[in-house]
Tab-separated table of C-alpha atoms in Angstrom:
chain	number	residue	atom	x	y	z
G	1	MET	CA	0.000	0.000	0.000
G	2	SER	CA	2.846	2.398	0.794
G	3	ASP	CA	4.269	1.691	-2.687
G	4	LEU	CA	1.092	3.094	-4.249
G	5	PHE	CA	1.291	6.090	-1.915
G	6	VAL	CA	4.910	6.774	-2.960
G	7	ILE	CA	4.139	6.354	-6.673
G	8	LEU	CA	1.219	8.804	-6.498
G	9	VAL	CA	3.146	11.470	-4.614
G	10	SER	CA	6.366	11.103	-6.627
G	11	THR	CA	4.500	11.161	-9.947
G	12	SER	CA	2.714	14.359	-8.942
G	13	LEU	CA	5.983	15.959	-7.853
G	14	CYS	CA	7.616	14.921	-11.123
G	15	GLY	CA	4.690	16.304	-13.084
G	16	ASP	CA	4.925	19.650	-11.283
G	17	VAL	CA	8.645	19.948	-12.050
G	18	ILE	CA	8.359	18.951	-15.721
G	19	PHE	CA	5.338	21.199	-16.215
G	20	GLY	CA	7.214	24.086	-14.567
G	21	LEU	CA	10.136	23.579	-16.959
G	22	THR	CA	7.733	23.511	-19.902
G	23	LEU	CA	6.134	26.786	-18.806
G	24	SER	CA	9.604	28.302	-18.490
G	25	ILE	CA	10.385	27.329	-22.086
G	26	LYS	CA	7.015	28.698	-23.189
G	27	PHE	CA	7.770	31.999	-21.441
G	28	LEU	CA	11.300	32.241	-22.863
G	29	LEU	CA	9.933	31.680	-26.355
G	30	ALA	CA	7.397	34.471	-25.784
G	31	ASN	CA	4.525	32.051	-26.512
G	32	LYS	CA	5.875	31.352	-29.991
G	33	TYR	CA	6.097	27.887	-31.552
G	34	SER	CA	2.950	26.656	-29.846
G	35	ASP	CA	3.101	23.524	-32.036
G	36	PHE	CA	6.340	22.503	-30.301
G	37	ILE	CA	4.899	23.270	-26.904
G	38	TYR	CA	1.786	21.241	-27.689
G	39	ILE	CA	3.794	18.223	-28.842
G	40	LEU	CA	5.858	18.487	-25.673
G	41	MET	CA	2.726	18.632	-23.522
G	42	LYS	CA	1.401	15.494	-25.234
G	43	ILE	CA	4.623	13.590	-24.602
G	44	ILE	CA	4.635	14.648	-20.958
G	45	GLY	CA	1.042	13.444	-20.602
G	46	ILE	CA	1.946	10.004	-21.951
G	47	PHE	CA	5.074	9.965	-19.792
G	48	PHE	CA	2.960	10.490	-16.667
G	49	LEU	CA	1.040	7.273	-17.222
G	50	LEU	CA	3.820	4.901	-18.340
G	51	PRO	CA	7.545	5.463	-17.653
G	52	VAL	CA	7.100	7.304	-14.354
G	53	PHE	CA	5.365	4.292	-12.817
G	54	VAL	CA	8.132	1.966	-14.029
G	55	ILE	CA	10.893	4.246	-12.742
G	56	SER	CA	9.106	4.828	-9.425
G	57	LYS	CA	8.628	1.100	-8.862
G	58	HIS	CA	12.290	0.471	-9.673
G	59	VAL	CA	13.431	3.088	-7.164
G	60	ILE	CA	11.109	1.668	-4.490
G	61	ASN	CA	12.380	-1.874	-5.001
G	62	ASP	CA	16.002	-0.759	-5.208
G	63	SER	CA	15.813	1.448	-2.112
G	64	SER	CA	13.711	-0.783	0.122
G	65	THR	CA	15.761	-3.974	0.322
G	66	TYR	CA	15.804	-5.210	3.876
G	67	TYR	CA	18.018	-7.785	5.528
G	68	LYS	CA	17.398	-9.505	8.847
G	69	VAL	CA	20.426	-9.530	11.120
G	70	ASN	CA	21.044	-10.273	14.768
G	71	TYR	CA	22.028	-7.505	17.137
G	72	GLN	CA	23.538	-8.339	20.502
G	73	SER	CA	23.272	-6.249	23.642
G	74	GLU	CA	24.424	-7.019	27.138
G	75	ASP	CA	20.962	-8.273	28.032
G	76	PHE	CA	19.656	-10.114	24.984
G	77	ASN	CA	19.704	-10.552	21.223
G	78	TYR	CA	17.030	-9.032	19.034
G	79	ILE	CA	16.221	-8.910	15.347
G	80	GLN	CA	15.913	-5.685	13.394
G	81	GLN	CA	15.367	-4.971	9.699
G	82	ILE	CA	17.986	-2.645	8.242
G	83	ASP	CA	19.607	-1.420	5.033
G	84	GLY	CA	17.496	0.794	2.799
G	85	PHE	CA	14.613	3.180	3.360
G	86	LYS	CA	12.024	2.229	5.950
G	87	LYS	CA	8.552	1.716	4.538
G	88	LEU	CA	5.242	2.423	6.192
G	89	ASP	CA	4.232	-1.205	5.621
G	90	LEU	CA	6.813	-2.275	8.198
G	91	LEU	CA	4.895	-0.507	10.922
G	92	SER	CA	2.065	-3.008	10.830
G	93	ASP	CA	1.098	-2.396	14.443
G	94	SER	CA	1.158	1.376	14.149
G	95	PRO	CA	-2.025	3.453	13.879
G	96	TYR	CA	-0.328	5.335	11.068
G	97	ILE	CA	-0.845	2.349	8.776
G	98	SER	CA	-4.609	2.726	9.079
G	99	ILE	CA	-4.208	6.445	8.327
G	100	VAL	CA	-2.294	5.688	5.121
G	101	GLY	CA	-4.945	3.098	4.233
G	102	ILE	CA	-7.681	5.672	4.759
G	103	ILE	CA	-5.793	8.194	2.588
G	104	ILE	CA	-5.453	5.657	-0.229
G	105	LEU	CA	-9.136	4.730	0.118
G	106	ILE	CA	-10.200	8.396	-0.026
G	107	TRP	CA	-7.997	8.927	-3.096
G	108	PHE	CA	-9.523	5.920	-4.860
G	109	VAL	CA	-13.130	6.834	-4.011
G	110	VAL	CA	-12.685	10.452	-5.160
G	111	PHE	CA	-10.882	9.282	-8.326
G	112	VAL	CA	-13.708	6.875	-9.230
G	113	LEU	CA	-16.417	9.434	-8.418
G	114	PHE	CA	-14.745	12.238	-10.373
G	115	TYR	CA	-14.116	10.050	-13.398
G	116	MET	CA	-17.566	8.473	-13.382
G	117	VAL	CA	-19.321	11.824	-12.898
G	118	GLY	CA	-17.272	13.364	-15.708
G	119	SER	CA	-17.991	10.444	-18.044
G	120	ILE	CA	-21.705	10.439	-17.271
G	121	GLN	CA	-21.933	14.210	-17.730
G	122	GLY	CA	-20.202	13.885	-21.096
G	123	MET	CA	-22.569	11.163	-22.289
G	124	LEU	CA	-25.639	13.065	-21.108
G	125	LEU	CA	-24.447	16.241	-22.817
G	126	ILE	CA	-23.832	14.497	-26.137
G	127	ASN	CA	-27.134	12.621	-25.954
G	128	LYS	CA	-29.000	15.851	-25.230
G	129	ILE	CA	-27.378	17.596	-28.197
G	130	MET	CA	-27.800	14.653	-30.585
G	131	LYS	CA	-31.553	14.574	-29.881
G	132	ARG	CA	-31.755	18.115	-31.284
G	133	THR	CA	-29.558	17.621	-34.354
G	134	THR	CA	-30.213	17.038	-38.045
G	135	TYR	CA	-27.917	16.169	-40.928
G	136	CYS	CA	-26.369	19.130	-42.687
G	137	GLY	CA	-27.260	20.011	-46.254
G	138	VAL	CA	-25.486	18.846	-49.405
G	139	ASN	CA	-23.554	22.129	-49.675
G	140	GLN	CA	-21.937	21.880	-46.242
G	141	GLN	CA	-21.281	18.145	-46.708
G	142	SER	CA	-19.474	18.816	-49.996
G	143	LEU	CA	-17.332	21.467	-48.265
G	144	LEU	CA	-16.419	18.912	-45.593
G	145	ASP	CA	-15.513	16.265	-48.213
G	146	GLU	CA	-13.320	18.811	-50.022
G	147	LEU	CA	-11.445	19.645	-46.803
G	148	LYS	CA	-11.055	15.931	-45.913
G	149	GLY	CA	-9.412	15.416	-49.292
G	150	GLN	CA	-7.025	18.310	-48.705
G	151	LEU	CA	-6.089	16.994	-45.229
G	152	LYS	CA	-5.920	13.352	-46.441
G	153	ILE	CA	-8.546	12.157	-43.965
G	154	LYS	CA	-10.258	8.925	-45.047
G	155	LYS	CA	-12.356	8.361	-41.927
G	156	ASP	CA	-16.115	8.795	-42.335
G	157	ILE	CA	-16.955	11.885	-40.265
G	158	LYS	CA	-20.640	12.702	-39.869
G	159	LEU	CA	-21.746	16.317	-40.111
G	160	TYR	CA	-24.714	17.611	-38.114
G	161	LYS	CA	-26.273	20.935	-37.180
G	162	SER	CA	-28.155	21.853	-34.035
G	163	ASP	CA	-30.105	24.837	-32.788
G	164	ILE	CA	-28.940	24.352	-29.182
G	165	VAL	CA	-25.207	24.803	-29.795
G	166	GLN	CA	-23.546	28.139	-30.403
G	167	THR	CA	-20.121	27.017	-31.571
G	168	PRO	CA	-18.886	24.095	-33.706
G	169	PHE	CA	-17.283	21.125	-31.984
G	170	LEU	CA	-15.911	17.674	-32.688
G	171	THR	CA	-17.032	14.647	-30.674
G	172	GLY	CA	-16.516	10.875	-30.838
G	173	ILE	CA	-13.103	9.195	-30.783
G	174	PHE	CA	-14.113	6.071	-32.727
G	175	TYR	CA	-17.156	7.458	-34.541
G	176	PRO	CA	-16.307	11.147	-35.049
G	177	LYS	CA	-19.015	13.737	-35.610
G	178	ILE	CA	-18.864	17.479	-36.178
G	179	ILE	CA	-21.792	19.474	-34.777
G	180	LEU	CA	-22.347	22.900	-36.323
G	181	PRO	CA	-24.525	25.704	-34.965
G	182	ASN	CA	-27.691	26.408	-36.946
G	183	VAL	CA	-26.609	29.863	-38.127
G	184	SER	CA	-26.195	31.599	-41.500
G	185	LEU	CA	-22.568	31.880	-42.652
G	186	THR	CA	-20.740	32.076	-45.948
G	187	ASP	CA	-19.089	29.033	-47.483
G	188	GLU	CA	-15.680	30.524	-46.675
G	189	ASP	CA	-16.675	30.824	-43.019
G	190	TRP	CA	-17.923	27.235	-42.912
G	191	LYS	CA	-14.681	25.998	-44.443
G	192	LEU	CA	-12.642	27.781	-41.757
G	193	LEU	CA	-14.782	26.329	-38.984
G	194	MET	CA	-14.740	22.796	-40.369
G	195	LYS	CA	-11.002	22.898	-41.090
G	196	HIS	CA	-10.420	23.812	-37.442
G	197	GLU	CA	-12.464	20.820	-36.258
G	198	LEU	CA	-10.843	18.459	-38.771
G	199	THR	CA	-7.455	19.581	-37.453
G	200	HIS	CA	-8.587	18.529	-33.981
G	201	TYR	CA	-9.376	15.112	-35.457
G	202	LYS	CA	-6.076	14.869	-37.348
G	203	ASN	CA	-4.128	15.753	-34.180
G	204	HIS	CA	-6.051	13.129	-32.138
G	205	ASP	CA	-7.011	15.893	-29.726
G	206	LEU	CA	-10.077	14.106	-28.356
G	207	LEU	CA	-7.965	11.075	-27.441
G	208	PHE	CA	-5.398	13.243	-25.706
G	209	LYS	CA	-8.112	15.281	-24.030
G	210	ASN	CA	-9.493	12.081	-22.501
G	211	LEU	CA	-5.970	11.089	-21.465
G	212	ILE	CA	-5.384	14.442	-19.758
G	213	GLU	CA	-8.749	14.172	-18.026
G	214	LEU	CA	-7.695	10.751	-16.700
G	215	ILE	CA	-4.383	12.169	-15.440
G	216	GLN	CA	-6.281	15.047	-13.856
G	217	LYS	CA	-8.604	12.650	-12.024
G	218	ILE	CA	-5.723	10.423	-10.853
G	219	HIS	CA	-3.906	13.438	-9.399
G	220	TRP	CA	-7.004	15.302	-8.223
G	221	PHE	CA	-5.196	16.235	-4.999
G	222	ASN	CA	-2.515	18.175	-6.913
G	223	PRO	CA	-3.622	21.788	-7.585
G	224	PHE	CA	-1.075	22.239	-10.381
G	225	ILE	CA	-2.622	19.466	-12.463
G	226	TYR	CA	-5.685	21.635	-13.150
G	227	PHE	CA	-3.490	24.425	-14.479
G	228	TYR	CA	-1.641	21.866	-16.610
G	229	ALA	CA	-4.934	20.699	-18.137
G	230	LYS	CA	-5.972	24.281	-18.862
G	231	VAL	CA	-2.667	25.064	-20.605
G	232	PHE	CA	-2.873	21.802	-22.550
G	233	PHE	CA	-6.371	22.527	-23.885
G	234	GLU	CA	-5.446	26.104	-24.771
G	235	SER	CA	-2.343	24.861	-26.610
G	236	SER	CA	-4.471	22.495	-28.686
G	237	GLU	CA	-6.671	25.405	-29.799
G	238	LEU	CA	-3.656	27.564	-30.666
G	239	VAL	CA	-2.204	24.784	-32.805
G	240	CYS	CA	-5.504	24.267	-34.636
G	241	ASP	CA	-5.807	28.020	-35.215
G	242	GLN	CA	-2.287	28.174	-36.656
G	243	PHE	CA	-2.881	25.259	-39.007
G	244	THR	CA	-6.265	26.595	-40.154
G	245	ILE	CA	-4.823	29.985	-41.176
G	246	LYS	CA	-1.382	28.738	-42.152
G	247	SER	CA	-1.446	30.313	-45.633
G	248	ALA	CA	-4.189	32.864	-44.977
G	249	THR	CA	-4.012	36.517	-45.950
G	250	ALA	CA	-4.377	39.317	-43.399
G	251	LYS	CA	-7.998	39.733	-44.473
G	252	GLN	CA	-8.726	36.030	-43.946
G	253	ARG	CA	-7.032	36.141	-40.539
G	254	THR	CA	-9.281	39.037	-39.566
G	255	LYS	CA	-12.353	37.108	-40.738
G	256	TYR	CA	-11.256	34.084	-38.707
G	257	ALA	CA	-10.733	36.236	-35.575
G	258	ASN	CA	-14.185	37.743	-36.045
G	259	LEU	CA	-15.648	34.231	-36.215
G	260	LEU	CA	-14.034	33.425	-32.866
G	261	ILE	CA	-15.687	36.470	-31.311
G	262	LEU	CA	-19.021	35.857	-33.027
G	263	LEU	CA	-19.241	32.235	-31.892
G	264	ALA	CA	-17.833	32.749	-28.398
G	265	ALA	CA	-20.147	30.784	-26.137
G	266	GLU	CA	-20.538	29.132	-22.784
G	267	THR	CA	-19.244	25.761	-23.925
G	268	PRO	CA	-19.107	23.148	-21.156
G	269	SER	CA	-15.596	21.928	-20.377
G	270	ASN	CA	-15.984	18.286	-21.206
G	271	LYS	CA	-13.622	15.553	-22.427
G	272	ALA	CA	-16.253	14.429	-24.952
G	273	ILE	CA	-15.926	17.494	-27.174
G	274	ALA	CA	-13.326	19.748	-28.788
G	275	SER	CA	-15.028	23.060	-29.526
G	276	PHE	CA	-14.109	25.937	-31.818
G	277	SER	CA	-14.634	28.798	-29.356
G	278	ASN	CA	-15.628	29.494	-25.742
G	279	SER	CA	-16.384	32.386	-23.409
G	280	ASP	CA	-13.000	32.513	-21.643
G	281	TYR	CA	-12.083	35.965	-22.920
G	282	LYS	CA	-8.477	35.817	-21.752
G	283	VAL	CA	-7.946	32.672	-23.804
G	284	LEU	CA	-9.901	34.255	-26.648
G	285	GLU	CA	-7.642	37.306	-26.503
G	286	ARG	CA	-4.505	35.160	-26.680
G	287	ARG	CA	-5.919	33.182	-29.595
G	288	ILE	CA	-6.780	36.351	-31.535
G	289	HIS	CA	-3.316	37.777	-30.839
G	290	ASN	CA	-1.791	34.506	-32.077
G	291	ILE	CA	-3.959	34.607	-35.209
G	292	MET	CA	-3.124	38.200	-36.144
G	293	LYS	CA	0.646	38.088	-35.613
G	294	LYS	CA	2.905	37.407	-38.572
G	295	PRO	CA	4.305	33.889	-38.887
G	296	SER	CA	7.844	33.609	-37.584
G	297	SER	CA	10.516	32.830	-40.136
G	298	LYS	CA	13.197	31.996	-37.563
G	299	LYS	CA	14.683	28.532	-37.528
G	300	LYS	CA	13.309	26.159	-34.938
G	301	TYR	CA	16.477	24.222	-34.144
G	302	VAL	CA	16.774	26.051	-30.812
G	303	VAL	CA	13.271	24.919	-29.867
G	304	ALA	CA	13.984	21.360	-30.958
G	305	LEU	CA	17.195	21.275	-28.921
G	306	THR	CA	15.429	22.678	-25.861
G	307	THR	CA	12.619	20.147	-26.231
G	308	THR	CA	15.096	17.269	-26.502
G	309	CYS	CA	16.947	18.393	-23.367
G	310	LEU	CA	13.694	18.621	-21.448
G	311	LEU	CA	12.623	15.135	-22.527
G	312	LEU	CA	15.997	13.716	-21.517
G	313	SER	CA	15.576	15.293	-18.092
G	314	CYS	CA	12.235	13.534	-17.497
G	315	PRO	CA	13.709	10.202	-16.249
G	316	ILE	CA	16.155	12.086	-14.010
G	317	VAL	CA	13.368	14.156	-12.488
G	318	SER	CA	11.254	11.008	-12.027
G	319	TYR	CA	14.069	9.192	-10.245
G	320	ALA	CA	14.834	12.203	-8.052
G	321	SER	CA	11.189	12.793	-7.098
G	322	THR	CA	10.661	9.133	-6.193
G	323	TRP	CA	13.889	8.973	-4.207
G	324	GLY	CA	12.956	12.192	-2.414
G	325	THR	CA	9.503	10.829	-1.533
G	326	MET	CA	11.082	7.628	-0.217
G	327	TYR	CA	13.539	9.685	1.837
G	328	LEU	CA	10.743	11.757	3.381
G	329	GLN	CA	8.792	8.587	4.135
G	330	ASP	CA	11.878	7.099	5.762
G	331	LYS	CA	12.190	10.139	8.039
G	332	LEU	CA	8.479	9.918	8.875
G	333	VAL	CA	8.776	6.253	9.813
G	334	THR	CA	11.890	6.949	11.897
G	335	ASN	CA	10.068	9.693	13.811
G	336	ILE	CA	7.074	7.404	14.352
G	337	GLU	CA	9.347	4.663	15.666
G	338	GLU	CA	11.135	7.069	18.013
G	339	LYS	CA	7.893	8.507	19.373
G	340	ASN	CA	6.326	5.104	19.916
G	341	SER	CA	9.407	3.211	21.099
G	342	ILE	CA	9.261	1.745	24.603
G	343	GLU	CA	12.352	0.859	26.625
G	344	GLU	CA	11.960	-2.759	27.609
G	345	SER	CA	14.411	-5.189	29.135
G	346	SER	CA	14.619	-8.807	28.066
G	347	SER	CA	12.691	-9.793	31.170
G	348	THR	CA	9.631	-7.853	30.001
G	349	LEU	CA	9.964	-8.647	26.305
G	350	PHE	CA	10.350	-12.409	26.592
G	351	VAL	CA	9.364	-13.879	29.938
G	352	GLU	CA	10.592	-17.436	30.459
G	353	MET	CA	7.847	-19.807	31.489
G	354	ASN	CA	7.868	-23.378	32.753
G	355	ASP	CA	5.577	-26.239	31.776
G	356	TYR	CA	5.829	-29.379	33.906
G	357	SER	CA	3.093	-31.296	32.131
G	358	PRO	CA	4.183	-34.425	30.247
G	359	ALA	CA	5.775	-33.672	26.885
G	360	SER	CA	3.505	-34.246	23.918
G	361	SER	CA	4.213	-37.169	21.635
G	362	ASP	CA	2.290	-35.504	18.802
G	363	TYR	CA	5.001	-33.517	17.069
G	364	VAL	CA	6.965	-33.435	13.819
G	365	TYR	CA	10.713	-33.745	13.443
G	366	ALA	CA	12.277	-30.382	12.626
G	367	GLY	CA	15.696	-31.782	11.696
G	368	ASP	CA	19.225	-32.151	13.028
G	369	ILE	CA	21.028	-29.397	14.877
G	370	GLY	CA	24.728	-28.807	15.491
G	371	LEU	CA	26.136	-28.936	19.011
G	372	ARG	CA	28.290	-25.845	18.580
G	373	GLY	CA	27.922	-22.550	16.770
G	374	ILE	CA	25.130	-20.950	14.804
G	375	ASN	CA	22.371	-23.007	13.201
G	376	GLN	CA	20.285	-21.284	10.543
G	377	VAL	CA	16.511	-21.674	10.868
G	378	ASP	CA	14.064	-21.530	7.968
G	379	TYR	CA	11.073	-23.586	9.000
G	380	VAL	CA	7.325	-23.539	8.329
G	381	LEU	CA	5.396	-24.476	11.473
G	382	SER	CA	1.730	-25.439	11.300
G	383	ALA	CA	-0.708	-23.083	13.018
G	384	THR	CA	-1.057	-25.146	16.209
G	385	GLY	CA	1.535	-27.820	15.561
G	386	GLU	CA	4.694	-28.694	17.459
G	387	ALA	CA	8.153	-29.397	15.993
G	388	HIS	CA	11.223	-30.882	17.749
G	389	TYR	CA	14.878	-30.965	16.798
G	390	GLN	CA	16.899	-34.060	17.643
G	391	THR	CA	17.830	-34.504	21.298
G	392	ILE	CA	21.296	-33.211	22.237
G	393	ASN	CA	23.502	-33.598	25.329
G	394	LEU	CA	24.486	-30.348	27.022
G	395	ASN	CA	26.765	-29.695	29.949
G	396	SER	CA	26.032	-27.423	32.881
G	397	GLY	CA	26.944	-23.841	31.945
G	398	SER	CA	25.997	-24.257	28.281
G	399	THR	CA	23.670	-21.732	26.671
G	400	VAL	CA	21.102	-21.957	23.907
G	401	ARG	CA	20.360	-18.597	22.273
G	402	ILE	CA	17.260	-18.589	20.011
G	403	SER	CA	16.609	-15.553	17.774
G	404	LEU	CA	13.643	-15.961	15.432
G	405	SER	CA	11.096	-13.902	13.580
G	406	SER	CA	8.041	-14.801	11.521
G	407	GLU	CA	6.774	-13.252	8.306
G	408	ASN	CA	3.683	-11.856	10.058
G	409	SER	CA	3.989	-9.811	13.225
G	410	SER	CA	0.615	-11.186	14.360
G	411	ASP	CA	1.896	-14.783	14.459
G	412	LYS	CA	1.738	-16.421	17.893
G	413	TYR	CA	4.103	-19.228	18.810
G	414	ARG	CA	6.427	-20.539	21.532
G	415	VAL	CA	10.060	-21.637	21.421
G	416	GLY	CA	11.990	-23.340	24.145
G	417	ILE	CA	13.824	-26.405	25.415
G	418	ILE	CA	12.658	-29.689	26.964
G	419	ASN	CA	14.848	-31.474	29.525
G	420	GLY	CA	15.240	-35.213	29.967
G	421	SER	CA	12.301	-35.458	32.371
G	422	GLY	CA	9.950	-33.765	29.871
G	423	SER	CA	9.695	-30.369	31.618
G	424	LYS	CA	9.543	-27.377	29.258
G	425	ARG	CA	11.090	-23.922	29.500
G	426	TYR	CA	9.778	-21.559	26.867
G	427	VAL	CA	9.089	-17.946	25.821
G	428	SER	CA	6.220	-16.628	23.707
G	429	ALA	CA	6.656	-14.511	20.582
G	430	ASN	CA	6.340	-10.749	20.849
G	431	LYS	CA	5.099	-9.126	17.623
G	432	GLY	CA	6.257	-12.169	15.689
G	433	MET	CA	9.757	-12.141	17.186
G	434	VAL	CA	11.621	-14.167	19.806
G	435	SER	CA	15.070	-13.538	21.229
G	436	LYS	CA	16.028	-15.529	24.309
G	437	GLU	CA	19.070	-17.175	25.831
G	438	PHE	CA	18.375	-20.321	27.853
G	439	SER	CA	21.036	-21.210	30.436
G	440	ILE	CA	21.688	-24.877	31.181
G	441	THR	CA	22.120	-25.445	34.929
G	442	GLU	CA	22.167	-29.225	34.886
G	443	ALA	CA	23.915	-31.569	32.440
G	444	GLY	CA	21.652	-33.875	30.489
G	445	GLU	CA	19.581	-34.392	27.380
G	446	TYR	CA	17.702	-31.421	25.933
G	447	THR	CA	15.406	-30.876	22.972
G	448	ILE	CA	14.780	-27.540	21.240
G	449	TYR	CA	11.171	-27.163	20.117
G	450	PHE	CA	8.684	-24.800	18.449
G	451	GLN	CA	4.942	-24.728	19.141
G	452	GLY	CA	2.373	-22.869	17.049
G	453	LYS	CA	-0.387	-20.880	18.764
G	454	ASN	CA	-2.155	-19.322	15.788
G	455	THR	CA	-5.925	-19.548	16.108
G	456	ASN	CA	-6.522	-18.293	12.575
G	457	GLY	CA	-5.259	-21.508	10.986
G	458	GLN	CA	-2.344	-19.831	9.193
G	459	SER	CA	1.023	-21.565	9.199
G	460	ILE	CA	4.037	-19.771	10.691
G	461	HIS	CA	7.196	-19.210	8.657
G	462	LEU	CA	10.104	-18.968	11.112
G	463	MET	CA	13.496	-17.564	10.163
G	464	GLY	CA	16.541	-16.815	12.282
G	465	THR	CA	19.285	-18.598	14.181
G	466	ILE	CA	19.880	-21.002	17.078
G	467	ASN	CA	23.280	-20.442	18.668
G	468	ILE	CA	24.536	-23.211	20.985
G	469	ASN	CA	27.439	-22.441	23.254
G	470	TYR	CA	28.497	-25.850	24.527
């Protein structure tokens, strides 16, 4: 769960940085070369959904490798996980885990609601408009076919008109349709309007608009993502305007600008449509300024070089943002551990108990064990089963140090030794861990054993060491 949390935060941070760099380039170029900026914005949008997740996951896996080692103090041995960034998942008994879970749940619920509401609104809007539409006349259809030939578009694009829309727009990714307002215009005007909408189709703007809407819903908690979407949509309109009037005269540019003003309308912001004009007068002003300025004759190699450098920086920014998020999470976990740590001696952590009842004969053989040195343990114990190692002879003064941990901190089990008369000395696991040294006060035969106490029926995977000092 913490991996998802890190990926979301790091991707948003990366997006903010890359978007900030893109705006800087846009500012330095004095809003020129909007086609380059638009292509760059498209690439960044795709990058958000694919490579960032791969890079983030790689950083998480590479930075979160943990090894279990034994630490020895004067009182007892204990097991701690080290090496790499601490992850919130390791704090399974902390209330902060439930907080992170709640945050992820809230994010998911809001994401689903936002996306579903947006999709439903889009479908309802299109259905409402389509109920009030009719096919356009032969004249307008022939103009559309002529423009499709010029733009080399083979797809069948339906042409409709409606009395409830005030500005033309394109809708339908797989079955494209152009809806025109039911107004009187010259053929030249209609050709300008339809060429603008066909350019949206040729640039796959509806597909990218849906993609940006998805990114916006995923990162709904990031305020900068809304500004990114606004800049993206404005860039798409600027590019379509430039292409539509690419070889236009000053008079034709003026006519096109007048059409923008004439058809300015309260067009709903919806991923299902790409409209010709809207009532955002600041955007309208920038579009008119872009239309009326003379085309730049400067070479674009500087822009291309800048774009390439920015794209090459994307993986670096992704890696840095993910690493930074992991580092902050590590500090958070460390602070949580320090605030919630409790000083406990071995006597309170693992209390040795005695069991004088007859030893059970219902057990499984765990294997052989060496009389001296460290024995590695990697054993799967049944939920309520009992496992014994082979019986060994120990002298008075010998010690048996058992340091184990299970995969789940909720696992309950006992470890201990059984003497020749069948009496048991044992300790119970604390948060899935056991670290205890048993002192031998009387020479004789002893058996090291494990006993499962899980009531949930889950087996217990034990790992660690048994160190016998003979």
